[in-house]
Amino acid sequence: MSDQIKFIVDNLNKEPFRKNYNLITFDSLEPMQLLQVLNDVLAEIDPKQVVDIREEMPEQTTKRMLSLLGILKYKPPGNATDMSTFRQGLVIGSKPVIYPVLHWLLQRTNELKKRAYLARFLIKLEVPSEFLQDETVADTNKQYEELMEAFKTLHKECEQLKTSGFSTAEIRRDISAMEEEKDQLIKRVERLKKRVETVQNHQRMLKIARQLRVEKEREEFLAQQKQEQKNQLFHAVQRLQRVQNQLKSMRHAAADAKPESLMKRLEEEIKFNSYMVTEKFPKELESKKKELHFLQKVVSEPAMGHSDLLELESKINEINTQINQLIEKKMMRNEPIEGKLSLYRQQASIISRKKEAKAEELQEAKEKLANLEREVSVKTNQTREFDGTEVLKGDEFKRYVSKLRSKSTVFKKKHQIIAEFKAEFGLLQRTEELLKQRHENIQHQLQTIEEKKGISGYSYTQEELERVSALKTEVDEMKGRTLDDMSEMVKKLNSLVSEKKSALAPVIKELRQLRQKCQEVRGLREECLQEESRYHYTNCMIKNLEIQLRRATDEMKAYVSSDQQEKRKAIREQYTKNIAEQENLGKKLREKQKAVRESHGPNMKQAKMWRDFEQLMECKKQCFLKQQSQTPMGQVIQEGGEDRLVL
């Protein structure tokens, strides 16, 4: 404890605290003073904690400190009962509680500053799932998550740049090289302008090229906007399908679900989820952390050559030989207790592996089921688009199959009866043909006999008379039966209509009342949906305003803060600094412009004199060439180291 207090006092006497404590004065501090010291240390880590605790309620102070310590991931020693003791000690300013916290904070101040800064932007605001059903809230939450991910990426890049070791000399060299490239590009542009000026209608061509570039940019923008709208439409369709599937599954589960089956299903899901959360996911997370630590360690180490790799391979071989020797020694001992324990360990490892494999199979089955459900929903939508009918599922499909089976059995029976009738019809048709042939033979014989007797046509006339009398009797009977049947049918229909009217009267009355209630319920439901959407929208607007107010409060605190470093982070200070830099830059540019204006006249005069000089020299050159072309030249002869001109 004395070493702890000494460490705390030494750090409090340094920058930026400057408390000028010694062991005696620090140990004699009152609880309120000790809490103020703790608050000052927390304010150094997070500037938002700059508060005089005498002007704050103890509950608020405790809540604020506990929330910040939770963000900083401080773990008090002990179990849950010690946690309640820790809270009480923090409220009353107990030394056994405050001293470990101060020691922990002062040991890692820089690391905790960074953690507090990141927590301001990376602690996710949890939005209830019922609020996310609103499209505006869902889009805002999605943008919020995207901005958080962008902040993570930018922060990582910033940290990598800080640790990359770039020097200012290299940056200055790069800047100078880019400035030279800029000057070269400007000169090239000037040359191209001069070359274009000689072309006819160059202004019109430049205007057309500019319009072409603008239209291409607009085309790219419209294509990008079209793609974004397609993506939004695709996401909206997917969201609609997902919600429709959820609604169907919930209706199906509510229609034919029993409490026992629901409880059993929930218990199975809870067991599976608890296993995944408590056993599988922590193991995977630990393995990923180890892998990440190993990769970070590999990245941080310098590049290895072939000799280093050979050395590592030799070390690995030595360690493997040592492991084999230890295994052989253990096998030579052959202790029965160790053998039993190893057996139990093997069985436990086998069971755990089987459990993990089954969990993975279950997870894969769930994913496969989800994919199949999505495919079924897609196929259902396609079928609905084709013929406008719903695809049967579950019990409806089973009922349809059973009905189809019963119809198929009836169809088979009817088909068999039709086959029997067809066979009997064939027999009867054959019998009819035989009887017709016999009748024709008999008629032919009868006609020959009648011709012999001199009374031809007698049998035909007799048959016609008998047939007409039979038809008359049948018609009379049919008329009587028809009249009786019609009167009896009218009586039955009248009685059925009266029975149906009497049976449907209370139903119609109840249906009218239900229609009125249905209209009221529909109106109330629409009103409820409107009020609910208005409530969600109001809550979102309130949260947005709270966030803006919090930002404005942070900006005001940073602006009025006495800490110059924190004050520099204020947006107003940054804008003031940018304005001053731009004013200085404008001043320098105006001075440069003034110098250019002053030297413009002499420079132009000197350029004109140089052009005149060039013209004069060109004129002299032309005169000289002309004179040489008119006057014949002689021949130069060298003799004895002397040159002679012979004309």
PDB file of C-alpha atoms in Angstrom, residues 314-557:
ATOM      1  CA  SER A 314      16.567 -26.141 -36.491  1.00  0.00           C
ATOM      2  CA  LYS A 315      14.963 -24.806 -33.292  1.00  0.00           C
ATOM      3  CA  ILE A 316      11.622 -26.376 -34.280  1.00  0.00           C
ATOM      4  CA  ASN A 317      13.317 -29.733 -34.898  1.00  0.00           C
ATOM      5  CA  GLU A 318      15.075 -29.560 -31.510  1.00  0.00           C
ATOM      6  CA  ILE A 319      11.799 -28.778 -29.725  1.00  0.00           C
ATOM      7  CA  ASN A 320      10.039 -31.628 -31.559  1.00  0.00           C
ATOM      8  CA  THR A 321      12.750 -34.082 -30.490  1.00  0.00           C
ATOM      9  CA  GLN A 322      12.415 -32.882 -26.874  1.00  0.00           C
ATOM     10  CA  ILE A 323       8.623 -33.349 -27.050  1.00  0.00           C
ATOM     11  CA  ASN A 324       9.058 -36.889 -28.409  1.00  0.00           C
ATOM     12  CA  GLN A 325      11.520 -37.709 -25.632  1.00  0.00           C
ATOM     13  CA  LEU A 326       9.104 -36.449 -22.983  1.00  0.00           C
ATOM     14  CA  ILE A 327       6.275 -38.511 -24.522  1.00  0.00           C
ATOM     15  CA  GLU A 328       8.475 -41.626 -24.486  1.00  0.00           C
ATOM     16  CA  LYS A 329       9.413 -41.044 -20.823  1.00  0.00           C
ATOM     17  CA  LYS A 330       5.756 -40.633 -19.926  1.00  0.00           C
ATOM     18  CA  MET A 331       4.867 -43.837 -21.749  1.00  0.00           C
ATOM     19  CA  MET A 332       7.699 -45.672 -19.958  1.00  0.00           C
ATOM     20  CA  ARG A 333       6.254 -44.666 -16.595  1.00  0.00           C
ATOM     21  CA  ASN A 334       2.835 -46.112 -17.515  1.00  0.00           C
ATOM     22  CA  GLU A 335       1.100 -44.864 -14.358  1.00  0.00           C
ATOM     23  CA  PRO A 336      -2.455 -46.288 -14.070  1.00  0.00           C
ATOM     24  CA  ILE A 337      -3.974 -43.094 -12.657  1.00  0.00           C
ATOM     25  CA  GLU A 338      -2.495 -41.011 -15.448  1.00  0.00           C
ATOM     26  CA  GLY A 339      -3.729 -43.604 -17.941  1.00  0.00           C
ATOM     27  CA  LYS A 340      -7.288 -43.353 -16.612  1.00  0.00           C
ATOM     28  CA  LEU A 341      -7.117 -39.568 -16.627  1.00  0.00           C
ATOM     29  CA  SER A 342      -5.781 -39.592 -20.182  1.00  0.00           C
ATOM     30  CA  LEU A 343      -8.621 -41.915 -21.158  1.00  0.00           C
ATOM     31  CA  TYR A 344     -11.163 -39.573 -19.586  1.00  0.00           C
ATOM     32  CA  ARG A 345      -9.471 -36.618 -21.252  1.00  0.00           C
ATOM     33  CA  GLN A 346      -9.627 -38.347 -24.613  1.00  0.00           C
ATOM     34  CA  GLN A 347     -13.309 -39.154 -24.106  1.00  0.00           C
ATOM     35  CA  ALA A 348     -14.024 -35.571 -23.045  1.00  0.00           C
ATOM     36  CA  SER A 349     -12.126 -34.189 -26.034  1.00  0.00           C
ATOM     37  CA  ILE A 350     -13.975 -36.573 -28.371  1.00  0.00           C
ATOM     38  CA  ILE A 351     -17.329 -35.514 -26.891  1.00  0.00           C
ATOM     39  CA  SER A 352     -16.426 -31.826 -27.149  1.00  0.00           C
ATOM     40  CA  ARG A 353     -15.312 -32.292 -30.754  1.00  0.00           C
ATOM     41  CA  LYS A 354     -18.548 -34.132 -31.550  1.00  0.00           C
ATOM     42  CA  LYS A 355     -20.494 -31.370 -29.847  1.00  0.00           C
ATOM     43  CA  GLU A 356     -18.675 -28.720 -31.851  1.00  0.00           C
ATOM     44  CA  ALA A 357     -19.219 -30.699 -35.063  1.00  0.00           C
ATOM     45  CA  LYS A 358     -22.933 -31.075 -34.331  1.00  0.00           C
ATOM     46  CA  ALA A 359     -23.171 -27.369 -33.516  1.00  0.00           C
ATOM     47  CA  GLU A 360     -21.493 -26.526 -36.800  1.00  0.00           C
ATOM     48  CA  GLU A 361     -23.816 -28.947 -38.618  1.00  0.00           C
ATOM     49  CA  LEU A 362     -26.797 -27.320 -36.924  1.00  0.00           C
ATOM     50  CA  GLN A 363     -25.521 -23.875 -37.873  1.00  0.00           C
ATOM     51  CA  GLU A 364     -25.010 -24.999 -41.466  1.00  0.00           C
ATOM     52  CA  ALA A 365     -28.482 -26.568 -41.472  1.00  0.00           C
ATOM     53  CA  LYS A 366     -29.974 -23.313 -40.225  1.00  0.00           C
ATOM     54  CA  GLU A 367     -28.136 -21.362 -42.901  1.00  0.00           C
ATOM     55  CA  LYS A 368     -29.253 -23.902 -45.511  1.00  0.00           C
ATOM     56  CA  LEU A 369     -32.827 -23.648 -44.233  1.00  0.00           C
ATOM     57  CA  ALA A 370     -32.666 -19.864 -44.463  1.00  0.00           C
ATOM     58  CA  ASN A 371     -31.323 -20.084 -48.028  1.00  0.00           C
ATOM     59  CA  LEU A 372     -34.051 -22.561 -48.962  1.00  0.00           C
ATOM     60  CA  GLU A 373     -36.693 -20.315 -47.430  1.00  0.00           C
ATOM     61  CA  ARG A 374     -35.345 -17.411 -49.477  1.00  0.00           C
ATOM     62  CA  GLU A 375     -35.420 -19.559 -52.628  1.00  0.00           C
ATOM     63  CA  VAL A 376     -38.973 -20.671 -51.806  1.00  0.00           C
ATOM     64  CA  SER A 377     -40.026 -17.049 -51.364  1.00  0.00           C
ATOM     65  CA  VAL A 378     -38.437 -16.141 -54.707  1.00  0.00           C
ATOM     66  CA  LYS A 379     -40.147 -19.078 -56.446  1.00  0.00           C
ATOM     67  CA  THR A 380     -43.433 -18.143 -54.761  1.00  0.00           C
ATOM     68  CA  ASN A 381     -43.172 -14.598 -56.033  1.00  0.00           C
ATOM     69  CA  GLN A 382     -42.346 -15.839 -59.523  1.00  0.00           C
ATOM     70  CA  THR A 383     -45.336 -18.208 -59.466  1.00  0.00           C
ATOM     71  CA  ARG A 384     -47.581 -15.409 -58.223  1.00  0.00           C
ATOM     72  CA  GLU A 385     -46.367 -13.184 -61.048  1.00  0.00           C
ATOM     73  CA  PHE A 386     -47.024 -15.927 -63.628  1.00  0.00           C
ATOM     74  CA  ASP A 387     -50.563 -17.010 -62.732  1.00  0.00           C
ATOM     75  CA  GLY A 388     -51.514 -14.896 -59.680  1.00  0.00           C
ATOM     76  CA  THR A 389     -52.068 -17.927 -57.365  1.00  0.00           C
ATOM     77  CA  GLU A 390     -50.460 -18.712 -54.028  1.00  0.00           C
ATOM     78  CA  VAL A 391     -48.211 -21.741 -53.562  1.00  0.00           C
ATOM     79  CA  LEU A 392     -49.574 -24.161 -50.995  1.00  0.00           C
ATOM     80  CA  LYS A 393     -47.438 -24.815 -47.928  1.00  0.00           C
ATOM     81  CA  GLY A 394     -47.596 -26.872 -44.767  1.00  0.00           C
ATOM     82  CA  ASP A 395     -50.998 -28.232 -43.769  1.00  0.00           C
ATOM     83  CA  GLU A 396     -52.687 -26.771 -46.851  1.00  0.00           C
ATOM     84  CA  PHE A 397     -50.348 -28.789 -49.082  1.00  0.00           C
ATOM     85  CA  LYS A 398     -50.985 -31.927 -46.992  1.00  0.00           C
ATOM     86  CA  ARG A 399     -54.755 -31.446 -47.291  1.00  0.00           C
ATOM     87  CA  TYR A 400     -54.394 -30.886 -51.017  1.00  0.00           C
ATOM     88  CA  VAL A 401     -52.336 -34.108 -51.370  1.00  0.00           C
ATOM     89  CA  SER A 402     -54.868 -36.145 -49.348  1.00  0.00           C
ATOM     90  CA  LYS A 403     -57.721 -34.724 -51.451  1.00  0.00           C
ATOM     91  CA  LEU A 404     -55.784 -35.541 -54.600  1.00  0.00           C
ATOM     92  CA  ARG A 405     -55.215 -39.108 -53.396  1.00  0.00           C
ATOM     93  CA  SER A 406     -58.920 -39.612 -52.649  1.00  0.00           C
ATOM     94  CA  LYS A 407     -59.788 -38.220 -56.084  1.00  0.00           C
ATOM     95  CA  SER A 408     -57.243 -40.538 -57.712  1.00  0.00           C
ATOM     96  CA  THR A 409     -58.814 -43.594 -56.001  1.00  0.00           C
ATOM     97  CA  VAL A 410     -62.277 -42.470 -57.114  1.00  0.00           C
ATOM     98  CA  PHE A 411     -60.895 -41.915 -60.615  1.00  0.00           C
ATOM     99  CA  LYS A 412     -59.439 -45.427 -60.683  1.00  0.00           C
ATOM    100  CA  LYS A 413     -62.765 -46.941 -59.577  1.00  0.00           C
ATOM    101  CA  LYS A 414     -64.701 -44.957 -62.157  1.00  0.00           C
ATOM    102  CA  HIS A 415     -62.171 -45.873 -64.810  1.00  0.00           C
ATOM    103  CA  GLN A 416     -62.609 -49.574 -63.961  1.00  0.00           C
ATOM    104  CA  ILE A 417     -66.411 -49.240 -64.130  1.00  0.00           C
ATOM    105  CA  ILE A 418     -66.094 -47.489 -67.507  1.00  0.00           C
ATOM    106  CA  ALA A 419     -63.887 -50.371 -68.761  1.00  0.00           C
ATOM    107  CA  GLU A 420     -66.534 -52.902 -67.622  1.00  0.00           C
ATOM    108  CA  PHE A 421     -69.253 -50.854 -69.337  1.00  0.00           C
ATOM    109  CA  LYS A 422     -67.151 -50.722 -72.508  1.00  0.00           C
ATOM    110  CA  ALA A 423     -66.745 -54.530 -72.479  1.00  0.00           C
ATOM    111  CA  GLU A 424     -70.468 -55.048 -71.843  1.00  0.00           C
ATOM    112  CA  PHE A 425     -71.256 -52.488 -74.562  1.00  0.00           C
ATOM    113  CA  GLY A 426     -69.112 -54.461 -76.994  1.00  0.00           C
ATOM    114  CA  LEU A 427     -71.002 -57.670 -76.156  1.00  0.00           C
ATOM    115  CA  LEU A 428     -74.379 -55.959 -76.461  1.00  0.00           C
ATOM    116  CA  GLN A 429     -73.352 -54.351 -79.732  1.00  0.00           C
ATOM    117  CA  ARG A 430     -72.355 -57.768 -81.114  1.00  0.00           C
ATOM    118  CA  THR A 431     -75.652 -59.288 -79.875  1.00  0.00           C
ATOM    119  CA  GLU A 432     -77.545 -56.403 -81.493  1.00  0.00           C
ATOM    120  CA  GLU A 433     -75.813 -57.027 -84.810  1.00  0.00           C
ATOM    121  CA  LEU A 434     -76.689 -60.729 -84.668  1.00  0.00           C
ATOM    122  CA  LEU A 435     -80.316 -59.974 -83.766  1.00  0.00           C
ATOM    123  CA  LYS A 436     -80.535 -57.418 -86.593  1.00  0.00           C
ATOM    124  CA  GLN A 437     -79.258 -59.984 -89.070  1.00  0.00           C
ATOM    125  CA  ARG A 438     -81.795 -62.548 -87.792  1.00  0.00           C
ATOM    126  CA  HIS A 439     -84.587 -59.935 -87.926  1.00  0.00           C
ATOM    127  CA  GLU A 440     -83.672 -59.045 -91.503  1.00  0.00           C
ATOM    128  CA  ASN A 441     -83.756 -62.699 -92.457  1.00  0.00           C
ATOM    129  CA  ILE A 442     -87.151 -63.165 -90.812  1.00  0.00           C
ATOM    130  CA  GLN A 443     -88.512 -60.016 -92.467  1.00  0.00           C
ATOM    131  CA  HIS A 444     -87.293 -61.210 -95.831  1.00  0.00           C
ATOM    132  CA  GLN A 445     -88.983 -64.594 -95.307  1.00  0.00           C
ATOM    133  CA  LEU A 446     -92.192 -62.843 -94.117  1.00  0.00           C
ATOM    134  CA  GLN A 447     -92.251 -60.603 -97.195  1.00  0.00           C
ATOM    135  CA  THR A 448     -91.851 -63.588 -99.521  1.00  0.00           C
ATOM    136  CA  ILE A 449     -94.718 -65.368 -97.711  1.00  0.00           C
ATOM    137  CA  GLU A 450     -96.947 -62.224 -97.909  1.00  0.00           C
ATOM    138  CA  GLU A 451     -96.213 -61.889-101.630  1.00  0.00           C
ATOM    139  CA  LYS A 452     -97.146 -65.524-102.139  1.00  0.00           C
ATOM    140  CA  LYS A 453    -100.428 -64.997-100.208  1.00  0.00           C
ATOM    141  CA  GLY A 454    -101.148 -61.690-102.014  1.00  0.00           C
ATOM    142  CA  ILE A 455    -101.054 -59.449 -98.834  1.00  0.00           C
ATOM    143  CA  SER A 456     -97.649 -57.751 -99.143  1.00  0.00           C
ATOM    144  CA  GLY A 457     -97.008 -54.893 -96.599  1.00  0.00           C
ATOM    145  CA  TYR A 458     -99.398 -56.252 -93.959  1.00  0.00           C
ATOM    146  CA  SER A 459     -96.755 -56.883 -91.306  1.00  0.00           C
ATOM    147  CA  TYR A 460     -95.176 -53.426 -91.823  1.00  0.00           C
ATOM    148  CA  THR A 461     -98.569 -51.683 -91.448  1.00  0.00           C
ATOM    149  CA  GLN A 462     -99.347 -53.691 -88.328  1.00  0.00           C
ATOM    150  CA  GLU A 463     -95.990 -52.776 -86.755  1.00  0.00           C
ATOM    151  CA  GLU A 464     -96.486 -49.086 -87.536  1.00  0.00           C
ATOM    152  CA  LEU A 465     -99.906 -49.054 -85.878  1.00  0.00           C
ATOM    153  CA  GLU A 466     -98.565 -50.799 -82.763  1.00  0.00           C
ATOM    154  CA  ARG A 467     -95.607 -48.398 -82.585  1.00  0.00           C
ATOM    155  CA  VAL A 468     -97.814 -45.297 -82.897  1.00  0.00           C
ATOM    156  CA  SER A 469    -100.188 -46.527 -80.179  1.00  0.00           C
ATOM    157  CA  ALA A 470     -97.247 -47.292 -77.870  1.00  0.00           C
ATOM    158  CA  LEU A 471     -95.783 -43.863 -78.450  1.00  0.00           C
ATOM    159  CA  LYS A 472     -99.141 -42.229 -77.667  1.00  0.00           C
ATOM    160  CA  THR A 473     -99.468 -44.074 -74.358  1.00  0.00           C
ATOM    161  CA  GLU A 474     -95.886 -43.167 -73.407  1.00  0.00           C
ATOM    162  CA  VAL A 475     -96.459 -39.491 -74.194  1.00  0.00           C
ATOM    163  CA  ASP A 476     -99.631 -39.407 -72.086  1.00  0.00           C
ATOM    164  CA  GLU A 477     -97.871 -41.036 -69.133  1.00  0.00           C
ATOM    165  CA  MET A 478     -94.885 -38.665 -69.477  1.00  0.00           C
ATOM    166  CA  LYS A 479     -97.176 -35.607 -69.437  1.00  0.00           C
ATOM    167  CA  GLY A 480     -98.850 -36.765 -66.249  1.00  0.00           C
ATOM    168  CA  ARG A 481     -95.535 -37.514 -64.546  1.00  0.00           C
ATOM    169  CA  THR A 482     -94.049 -34.185 -65.670  1.00  0.00           C
ATOM    170  CA  LEU A 483     -96.910 -32.158 -64.183  1.00  0.00           C
ATOM    171  CA  ASP A 484     -96.715 -34.038 -60.882  1.00  0.00           C
ATOM    172  CA  ASP A 485     -92.931 -33.646 -60.726  1.00  0.00           C
ATOM    173  CA  MET A 486     -93.105 -29.937 -61.443  1.00  0.00           C
ATOM    174  CA  SER A 487     -95.697 -29.256 -58.737  1.00  0.00           C
ATOM    175  CA  GLU A 488     -93.746 -31.279 -56.193  1.00  0.00           C
ATOM    176  CA  MET A 489     -90.486 -29.506 -57.151  1.00  0.00           C
ATOM    177  CA  VAL A 490     -92.129 -26.077 -56.722  1.00  0.00           C
ATOM    178  CA  LYS A 491     -93.293 -27.046 -53.247  1.00  0.00           C
ATOM    179  CA  LYS A 492     -89.809 -28.242 -52.283  1.00  0.00           C
ATOM    180  CA  LEU A 493     -88.143 -25.081 -53.588  1.00  0.00           C
ATOM    181  CA  ASN A 494     -90.574 -22.834 -51.709  1.00  0.00           C
ATOM    182  CA  SER A 495     -89.965 -24.752 -48.482  1.00  0.00           C
ATOM    183  CA  LEU A 496     -86.163 -24.611 -48.970  1.00  0.00           C
ATOM    184  CA  VAL A 497     -86.234 -20.855 -49.652  1.00  0.00           C
ATOM    185  CA  SER A 498     -88.286 -20.197 -46.513  1.00  0.00           C
ATOM    186  CA  GLU A 499     -85.931 -22.391 -44.417  1.00  0.00           C
ATOM    187  CA  LYS A 500     -82.806 -20.639 -45.769  1.00  0.00           C
ATOM    188  CA  LYS A 501     -84.321 -17.213 -45.122  1.00  0.00           C
ATOM    189  CA  SER A 502     -85.168 -18.090 -41.547  1.00  0.00           C
ATOM    190  CA  ALA A 503     -81.697 -19.610 -40.987  1.00  0.00           C
ATOM    191  CA  LEU A 504     -79.805 -16.681 -42.562  1.00  0.00           C
ATOM    192  CA  ALA A 505     -81.755 -13.881 -40.865  1.00  0.00           C
ATOM    193  CA  PRO A 506     -79.703 -13.833 -37.585  1.00  0.00           C
ATOM    194  CA  VAL A 507     -76.485 -14.371 -39.530  1.00  0.00           C
ATOM    195  CA  ILE A 508     -77.215 -11.396 -41.790  1.00  0.00           C
ATOM    196  CA  LYS A 509     -78.023  -9.271 -38.767  1.00  0.00           C
ATOM    197  CA  GLU A 510     -74.779 -10.275 -37.054  1.00  0.00           C
ATOM    198  CA  LEU A 511     -72.859  -9.723 -40.296  1.00  0.00           C
ATOM    199  CA  ARG A 512     -74.126  -6.137 -40.506  1.00  0.00           C
ATOM    200  CA  GLN A 513     -72.892  -5.461 -36.987  1.00  0.00           C
ATOM    201  CA  LEU A 514     -69.539  -7.075 -37.757  1.00  0.00           C
ATOM    202  CA  ARG A 515     -69.169  -4.962 -40.901  1.00  0.00           C
ATOM    203  CA  GLN A 516     -69.699  -1.810 -38.885  1.00  0.00           C
ATOM    204  CA  LYS A 517     -67.155  -2.977 -36.296  1.00  0.00           C
ATOM    205  CA  CYS A 518     -64.718  -3.912 -39.072  1.00  0.00           C
ATOM    206  CA  GLN A 519     -64.956  -0.432 -40.555  1.00  0.00           C
ATOM    207  CA  GLU A 520     -64.343   1.120 -37.120  1.00  0.00           C
ATOM    208  CA  VAL A 521     -61.403  -1.198 -36.456  1.00  0.00           C
ATOM    209  CA  ARG A 522     -59.905  -0.393 -39.867  1.00  0.00           C
ATOM    210  CA  GLY A 523     -60.175   3.330 -39.178  1.00  0.00           C
ATOM    211  CA  LEU A 524     -58.664   2.942 -35.688  1.00  0.00           C
ATOM    212  CA  ARG A 525     -55.850   0.783 -37.059  1.00  0.00           C
ATOM    213  CA  GLU A 526     -54.962   3.376 -39.684  1.00  0.00           C
ATOM    214  CA  GLU A 527     -55.060   6.090 -37.038  1.00  0.00           C
ATOM    215  CA  CYS A 528     -52.856   3.952 -34.758  1.00  0.00           C
ATOM    216  CA  LEU A 529     -50.317   3.409 -37.546  1.00  0.00           C
ATOM    217  CA  GLN A 530     -50.230   7.141 -38.265  1.00  0.00           C
ATOM    218  CA  GLU A 531     -49.729   7.969 -34.600  1.00  0.00           C
ATOM    219  CA  GLU A 532     -47.048   5.293 -34.251  1.00  0.00           C
ATOM    220  CA  SER A 533     -45.112   6.598 -37.258  1.00  0.00           C
ATOM    221  CA  ARG A 534     -45.457  10.143 -35.897  1.00  0.00           C
ATOM    222  CA  TYR A 535     -44.180   8.917 -32.522  1.00  0.00           C
ATOM    223  CA  HIS A 536     -41.135   7.225 -34.088  1.00  0.00           C
ATOM    224  CA  TYR A 537     -40.406  10.299 -36.187  1.00  0.00           C
ATOM    225  CA  THR A 538     -40.673  12.563 -33.113  1.00  0.00           C
ATOM    226  CA  ASN A 539     -38.343  10.322 -31.108  1.00  0.00           C
ATOM    227  CA  CYS A 540     -35.778  10.316 -33.885  1.00  0.00           C
ATOM    228  CA  MET A 541     -35.954  14.088 -34.204  1.00  0.00           C
ATOM    229  CA  ILE A 542     -35.516  14.403 -30.424  1.00  0.00           C
ATOM    230  CA  LYS A 543     -32.467  12.144 -30.506  1.00  0.00           C
ATOM    231  CA  ASN A 544     -30.986  14.074 -33.419  1.00  0.00           C
ATOM    232  CA  LEU A 545     -31.545  17.333 -31.549  1.00  0.00           C
ATOM    233  CA  GLU A 546     -29.953  15.829 -28.423  1.00  0.00           C
ATOM    234  CA  ILE A 547     -26.909  14.799 -30.439  1.00  0.00           C
ATOM    235  CA  GLN A 548     -26.649  18.285 -31.964  1.00  0.00           C
ATOM    236  CA  LEU A 549     -27.075  19.854 -28.522  1.00  0.00           C
ATOM    237  CA  ARG A 550     -24.382  17.562 -27.122  1.00  0.00           C
ATOM    238  CA  ARG A 551     -22.023  18.548 -29.922  1.00  0.00           C
ATOM    239  CA  ALA A 552     -22.749  22.232 -29.331  1.00  0.00           C
ATOM    240  CA  THR A 553     -22.135  21.753 -25.602  1.00  0.00           C
ATOM    241  CA  ASP A 554     -18.827  19.993 -26.278  1.00  0.00           C
ATOM    242  CA  GLU A 555     -17.833  22.799 -28.651  1.00  0.00           C
ATOM    243  CA  MET A 556     -18.704  25.459 -26.034  1.00  0.00           C
ATOM    244  CA  LYS A 557     -16.803  23.566 -23.330  1.00  0.00           C
TER     245      LYS A 557
END
